[in-house]
Amino acid sequence: MKVAFVVTLGLFLLLYLVSRDKYNEFIKPLDKKDYPLKQFIPAALLAMDIMGYKYRTSYDRKLLMGISEVYGAKYSQYYLRIHWGNKILYAFLGLFISFFLGVFTKPDTLYCVFCVFVTVILACMPDKELNKRIMERKKSIQMDFPDFLNKLTLLVNAGMTVSKAWEKVVVDSKQKGAMYEELAAAMSDIRAGKSEYRAYEEFAKRCRTPEITRAVSIILQNLKKGNSELVSVLRVYANECWEMRKNTAKKLGEEASTRLLAPMMLMLVAILLIVAAPAAISLQNF
């Protein structure tokens, strides 16, 4: 195990030293908060390049869909490589931990199972983090969308076109989040000369939430065929979205209360130990 540990550590250090200058600019845009082991990702990227990995499997396509949601389609290929680099890096970390513990223990079947388990679990951590970001983004959009839809409905009812009302909501809003970033991106597309139909359609695809898909289909139907009842339809749908937001907020509250059960149980156990310890000591003395 000592040999395996030294070889793995030596290989990683060699990869890191060779790749440091080559990939430093490549990883510069990464946020240290999102990637705590950012400075070591170049070693993993070099390992992927040496293996000649093409990033074209069905698993890669699935990853690209999730990455496109979080970072946008424009940077999806870049973050796919970073995601894989992060996975390889965590797999290396799992091997280091396993081989280091193997130095002090006798290798057997149970130890081998432990090594595989730790390496696989750590390698899957970036996938778990990506899924977490996707879910947080969807929840953020679902919570912000009803407020936007209400404002849009009021402005359209006041006589504005959908595009002008959309622009006013984005410009006047001081809120930040995934929802308003996508709204601003759609507005920028229209200003750049893209048709409203295509801009709204791409907005719905980027958000990937059923509430927005349905609202955009209502707006697109108005653009394509004309609909004098657009305001009334949007108003009814805005009320539905508010109800969905209330249900989402209620669900989040229930999840938060469930998470509090574990620390409460620990506190209960601690209190029981504090109360029972003197009694147990006195009985032993007796």
Short mmCIF file of C-alpha atoms in Angstrom, two decimals:
data_model
loop_
_atom_site.label_atom_id
_atom_site.label_comp_id
_atom_site.label_asym_id
_atom_site.label_seq_id
_atom_site.Cartn_x
_atom_site.Cartn_y
_atom_site.Cartn_z
CA MET A 1 0.00 0.00 0.00
CA LYS A 2 2.91 2.35 0.67
CA VAL A 3 4.10 1.81 -2.90
CA ALA A 4 0.60 2.42 -4.31
CA PHE A 5 0.23 5.59 -2.24
CA VAL A 6 3.64 6.95 -3.31
CA VAL A 7 3.04 6.07 -6.99
CA THR A 8 -0.42 7.71 -7.03
CA LEU A 9 0.86 10.81 -5.27
CA GLY A 10 3.90 11.00 -7.57
CA LEU A 11 1.74 10.62 -10.69
CA PHE A 12 -0.61 13.36 -9.55
CA LEU A 13 2.25 15.73 -8.71
CA LEU A 14 3.80 15.10 -12.12
CA LEU A 15 0.50 15.83 -13.86
CA TYR A 16 0.06 18.97 -11.78
CA LEU A 17 3.55 20.33 -12.51
CA VAL A 18 3.24 19.68 -16.26
CA SER A 19 -0.29 21.09 -16.55
CA ARG A 20 -0.03 24.11 -14.26
CA ASP A 21 1.20 26.60 -16.86
CA LYS A 22 -0.79 25.08 -19.70
CA TYR A 23 -4.24 25.26 -18.05
CA ASN A 24 -3.92 28.19 -15.63
CA GLU A 25 -5.64 30.60 -18.02
CA PHE A 26 -8.23 27.96 -18.85
CA ILE A 27 -9.43 27.65 -15.23
CA LYS A 28 -9.15 31.37 -14.44
CA PRO A 29 -12.91 32.13 -14.85
CA LEU A 30 -13.84 29.51 -12.22
CA ASP A 31 -15.15 30.66 -8.86
CA LYS A 32 -13.18 29.31 -5.89
CA LYS A 33 -16.42 28.95 -3.90
CA ASP A 34 -17.89 26.60 -6.50
CA TYR A 35 -14.60 24.76 -7.08
CA PRO A 36 -12.63 24.57 -3.78
CA LEU A 37 -9.89 22.45 -5.43
CA LYS A 38 -9.65 24.79 -8.42
CA GLN A 39 -5.84 25.00 -8.45
CA PHE A 40 -5.54 21.23 -8.92
CA ILE A 41 -8.07 20.88 -11.77
CA PRO A 42 -5.33 21.35 -14.45
CA ALA A 43 -3.82 17.99 -13.46
CA ALA A 44 -7.16 16.25 -14.03
CA LEU A 45 -7.70 18.09 -17.34
CA LEU A 46 -4.29 16.93 -18.56
CA ALA A 47 -5.15 13.34 -17.56
CA MET A 48 -8.37 13.57 -19.63
CA ASP A 49 -6.44 14.95 -22.62
CA ILE A 50 -3.82 12.19 -22.36
CA MET A 51 -6.62 9.58 -22.38
CA GLY A 52 -8.04 11.30 -25.49
CA TYR A 53 -11.56 11.50 -24.11
CA LYS A 54 -14.00 12.98 -26.67
CA TYR A 55 -16.95 13.94 -24.43
CA ARG A 56 -19.50 12.35 -26.80
CA THR A 57 -21.15 9.60 -24.73
CA SER A 58 -24.83 9.53 -23.74
CA TYR A 59 -23.72 10.41 -20.20
CA ASP A 60 -21.94 13.49 -21.58
CA ARG A 61 -25.09 14.54 -23.43
CA LYS A 62 -27.06 14.24 -20.20
CA LEU A 63 -24.43 16.31 -18.40
CA LEU A 64 -24.55 18.93 -21.16
CA MET A 65 -28.29 19.39 -20.66
CA GLY A 66 -27.82 20.09 -16.96
CA ILE A 67 -24.76 22.28 -17.48
CA SER A 68 -26.60 24.29 -20.17
CA GLU A 69 -29.33 25.04 -17.63
CA VAL A 70 -26.90 26.36 -15.04
CA TYR A 71 -24.23 28.04 -17.18
CA GLY A 72 -25.94 28.52 -20.55
CA ALA A 73 -25.47 26.71 -23.86
CA LYS A 74 -22.70 29.10 -24.91
CA TYR A 75 -20.33 27.87 -22.19
CA SER A 76 -21.63 24.31 -21.86
CA GLN A 77 -18.67 22.62 -23.58
CA TYR A 78 -16.21 24.52 -21.39
CA TYR A 79 -18.00 23.56 -18.17
CA LEU A 80 -18.39 19.96 -19.35
CA ARG A 81 -14.59 19.68 -19.45
CA ILE A 82 -14.33 21.37 -16.06
CA HIS A 83 -16.98 19.02 -14.63
CA TRP A 84 -15.05 15.98 -15.83
CA GLY A 85 -11.82 17.45 -14.48
CA ASN A 86 -13.49 17.91 -11.12
CA LYS A 87 -14.72 14.30 -11.16
CA ILE A 88 -11.24 12.96 -11.92
CA LEU A 89 -9.77 15.17 -9.21
CA TYR A 90 -12.19 13.84 -6.59
CA ALA A 91 -11.48 10.27 -7.76
CA PHE A 92 -7.76 10.94 -7.17
CA LEU A 93 -8.66 12.24 -3.71
CA GLY A 94 -10.55 9.02 -3.01
CA LEU A 95 -7.50 6.97 -4.03
CA PHE A 96 -5.23 9.07 -1.81
CA ILE A 97 -7.47 8.53 1.21
CA SER A 98 -7.82 4.80 0.51
CA PHE A 99 -4.09 4.17 -0.04
CA PHE A 100 -3.13 6.35 2.93
CA LEU A 101 -5.38 4.32 5.24
CA GLY A 102 -3.97 1.16 3.66
CA VAL A 103 -0.53 2.10 4.96
CA PHE A 104 -1.79 1.56 8.54
CA THR A 105 -4.07 -1.44 7.89
CA LYS A 106 -3.71 -4.88 6.42
CA PRO A 107 -5.25 -5.04 2.90
CA ASP A 108 -8.10 -7.54 2.57
CA THR A 109 -11.39 -7.90 0.72
CA LEU A 110 -13.17 -5.45 3.00
CA TYR A 111 -10.43 -2.88 2.45
CA CYS A 112 -10.69 -3.25 -1.35
CA VAL A 113 -14.46 -2.74 -1.18
CA PHE A 114 -13.88 0.34 0.98
CA CYS A 115 -11.38 1.75 -1.56
CA VAL A 116 -13.83 1.33 -4.44
CA PHE A 117 -16.70 2.76 -2.37
CA VAL A 118 -14.78 5.88 -1.29
CA THR A 119 -13.42 6.55 -4.79
CA VAL A 120 -16.83 6.17 -6.47
CA ILE A 121 -18.63 8.27 -3.85
CA LEU A 122 -16.13 11.12 -4.14
CA ALA A 123 -16.13 10.93 -7.96
CA CYS A 124 -19.94 11.31 -7.92
CA MET A 125 -19.87 14.42 -5.73
CA PRO A 126 -19.62 16.88 -8.70
CA ASP A 127 -22.72 15.23 -10.24
CA LYS A 128 -24.60 15.67 -6.97
CA GLU A 129 -23.51 19.31 -6.76
CA LEU A 130 -24.64 19.93 -10.37
CA ASN A 131 -28.07 18.42 -9.66
CA LYS A 132 -28.33 20.56 -6.54
CA ARG A 133 -27.62 23.73 -8.55
CA ILE A 134 -30.19 22.74 -11.19
CA MET A 135 -32.88 22.21 -8.53
CA GLU A 136 -32.02 25.48 -6.76
CA ARG A 137 -32.20 27.33 -10.07
CA LYS A 138 -35.60 25.84 -10.93
CA LYS A 139 -36.97 26.70 -7.49
CA SER A 140 -35.64 30.26 -7.81
CA ILE A 141 -37.32 30.66 -11.21
CA GLN A 142 -40.60 29.19 -9.96
CA MET A 143 -40.61 31.58 -7.00
CA ASP A 144 -39.84 34.71 -9.07
CA PHE A 145 -42.00 34.01 -12.12
CA PRO A 146 -45.49 34.80 -10.65
CA ASP A 147 -44.35 38.31 -9.66
CA PHE A 148 -42.98 38.94 -13.18
CA LEU A 149 -46.14 37.60 -14.80
CA ASN A 150 -48.35 39.88 -12.67
CA LYS A 151 -46.31 42.95 -13.65
CA LEU A 152 -46.33 41.93 -17.31
CA THR A 153 -50.11 41.46 -17.25
CA LEU A 154 -50.68 44.88 -15.66
CA LEU A 155 -48.48 46.65 -18.21
CA VAL A 156 -50.04 44.85 -21.20
CA ASN A 157 -53.48 45.72 -19.79
CA ALA A 158 -52.33 49.37 -19.64
CA GLY A 159 -51.76 49.32 -23.41
CA MET A 160 -48.12 48.28 -23.78
CA THR A 161 -46.98 45.62 -26.21
CA VAL A 162 -45.57 42.42 -24.72
CA SER A 163 -41.99 43.31 -25.70
CA LYS A 164 -42.21 46.84 -24.23
CA ALA A 165 -43.83 45.54 -21.06
CA TRP A 166 -41.17 42.81 -20.81
CA GLU A 167 -38.40 45.41 -21.18
CA LYS A 168 -39.91 47.75 -18.58
CA VAL A 169 -40.20 44.96 -16.00
CA VAL A 170 -36.56 43.98 -16.53
CA VAL A 171 -35.24 47.57 -16.48
CA ASP A 172 -37.27 48.65 -13.43
CA SER A 173 -36.68 45.49 -11.40
CA LYS A 174 -33.96 45.54 -8.74
CA GLN A 175 -34.21 41.83 -8.08
CA LYS A 176 -31.43 39.42 -8.98
CA GLY A 177 -31.53 35.75 -9.77
CA ALA A 178 -31.70 33.17 -12.55
CA MET A 179 -35.17 34.34 -13.61
CA TYR A 180 -34.18 37.96 -14.21
CA GLU A 181 -30.92 36.97 -15.89
CA GLU A 182 -32.90 34.97 -18.44
CA LEU A 183 -35.43 37.79 -18.87
CA ALA A 184 -32.58 40.21 -19.55
CA ALA A 185 -31.01 37.76 -22.02
CA ALA A 186 -34.30 37.51 -23.95
CA MET A 187 -34.61 41.30 -24.00
CA SER A 188 -31.02 41.62 -25.28
CA ASP A 189 -31.78 39.12 -28.06
CA ILE A 190 -34.75 41.22 -29.21
CA ARG A 191 -32.68 44.41 -29.13
CA ALA A 192 -29.99 42.66 -31.20
CA GLY A 193 -32.53 41.99 -33.95
CA LYS A 194 -33.79 38.51 -33.11
CA SER A 195 -37.52 38.02 -33.67
CA GLU A 196 -39.76 38.15 -30.60
CA TYR A 197 -41.13 34.70 -31.39
CA ARG A 198 -37.68 33.10 -31.41
CA ALA A 199 -36.43 35.08 -28.38
CA TYR A 200 -39.38 34.01 -26.21
CA GLU A 201 -39.14 30.44 -27.43
CA GLU A 202 -35.44 30.24 -26.54
CA PHE A 203 -36.19 31.86 -23.18
CA ALA A 204 -38.63 29.05 -22.37
CA LYS A 205 -36.10 26.41 -23.46
CA ARG A 206 -33.41 27.90 -21.20
CA CYS A 207 -35.69 28.06 -18.16
CA ARG A 208 -37.12 24.54 -18.63
CA THR A 209 -40.01 24.93 -16.20
CA PRO A 210 -43.61 24.00 -17.08
CA GLU A 211 -44.98 27.31 -15.75
CA ILE A 212 -42.85 29.39 -18.10
CA THR A 213 -43.38 27.04 -21.05
CA ARG A 214 -47.14 27.45 -20.73
CA ALA A 215 -46.96 31.26 -20.30
CA VAL A 216 -44.68 31.62 -23.31
CA SER A 217 -47.00 29.45 -25.42
CA ILE A 218 -49.84 31.87 -24.55
CA ILE A 219 -47.70 34.86 -25.59
CA LEU A 220 -46.52 33.15 -28.79
CA GLN A 221 -50.10 32.32 -29.72
CA ASN A 222 -50.92 36.01 -29.35
CA LEU A 223 -47.99 36.99 -31.58
CA LYS A 224 -48.82 34.42 -34.22
CA LYS A 225 -52.62 34.53 -34.45
CA GLY A 226 -53.63 37.53 -32.44
CA ASN A 227 -55.66 37.18 -29.27
CA SER A 228 -57.82 39.95 -27.87
CA GLU A 229 -58.22 37.97 -24.65
CA LEU A 230 -54.47 37.85 -23.89
CA VAL A 231 -54.74 39.96 -20.74
CA SER A 232 -57.59 37.93 -19.24
CA VAL A 233 -55.82 34.65 -20.03
CA LEU A 234 -52.56 35.90 -18.51
CA ARG A 235 -54.40 37.18 -15.43
CA VAL A 236 -56.02 33.80 -14.83
CA TYR A 237 -52.71 32.03 -15.35
CA ALA A 238 -50.90 34.50 -13.04
CA ASN A 239 -53.32 33.55 -10.25
CA GLU A 240 -52.58 29.87 -10.90
CA CYS A 241 -48.83 30.58 -10.70
CA TRP A 242 -49.29 32.36 -7.36
CA GLU A 243 -51.05 29.28 -6.01
CA MET A 244 -48.19 27.10 -7.27
CA ARG A 245 -45.72 29.46 -5.61
CA LYS A 246 -47.57 29.16 -2.31
CA ASN A 247 -47.44 25.37 -2.57
CA THR A 248 -43.71 25.50 -3.37
CA ALA A 249 -43.04 27.78 -0.39
CA LYS A 250 -45.08 25.47 1.85
CA LYS A 251 -43.10 22.46 0.61
CA LEU A 252 -39.78 24.25 1.24
CA GLY A 253 -40.94 25.07 4.77
CA GLU A 254 -41.81 21.44 5.42
CA GLU A 255 -38.39 20.33 4.11
CA ALA A 256 -36.67 22.85 6.40
CA SER A 257 -38.59 21.60 9.44
CA THR A 258 -37.67 18.01 8.54
CA ARG A 259 -33.98 18.93 8.42
CA LEU A 260 -34.26 20.32 11.94
CA LEU A 261 -35.27 16.91 13.30
CA ALA A 262 -31.69 15.54 13.24
CA PRO A 263 -30.10 18.33 15.37
CA MET A 264 -33.14 18.23 17.70
CA MET A 265 -32.65 14.49 18.20
CA LEU A 266 -28.95 15.05 18.93
CA MET A 267 -29.86 17.71 21.50
CA LEU A 268 -32.34 15.31 23.09
CA VAL A 269 -29.70 12.58 23.34
CA ALA A 270 -27.23 15.08 24.85
CA ILE A 271 -29.80 16.20 27.45
CA LEU A 272 -30.61 12.59 28.35
CA LEU A 273 -26.90 11.85 28.81
CA ILE A 274 -26.46 14.93 31.01
CA VAL A 275 -29.44 13.92 33.15
CA ALA A 276 -28.64 10.21 33.28
CA ALA A 277 -24.86 10.47 33.83
CA PRO A 278 -25.01 11.64 37.51
CA ALA A 279 -27.56 8.94 38.31
CA ALA A 280 -25.40 6.24 36.71
CA ILE A 281 -22.29 7.47 38.60
CA SER A 282 -24.14 7.52 41.93
CA LEU A 283 -25.44 3.99 41.38
CA GLN A 284 -21.89 2.76 40.67
CA ASN A 285 -20.65 4.39 43.88
CA PHE A 286 -23.52 2.84 45.81
#
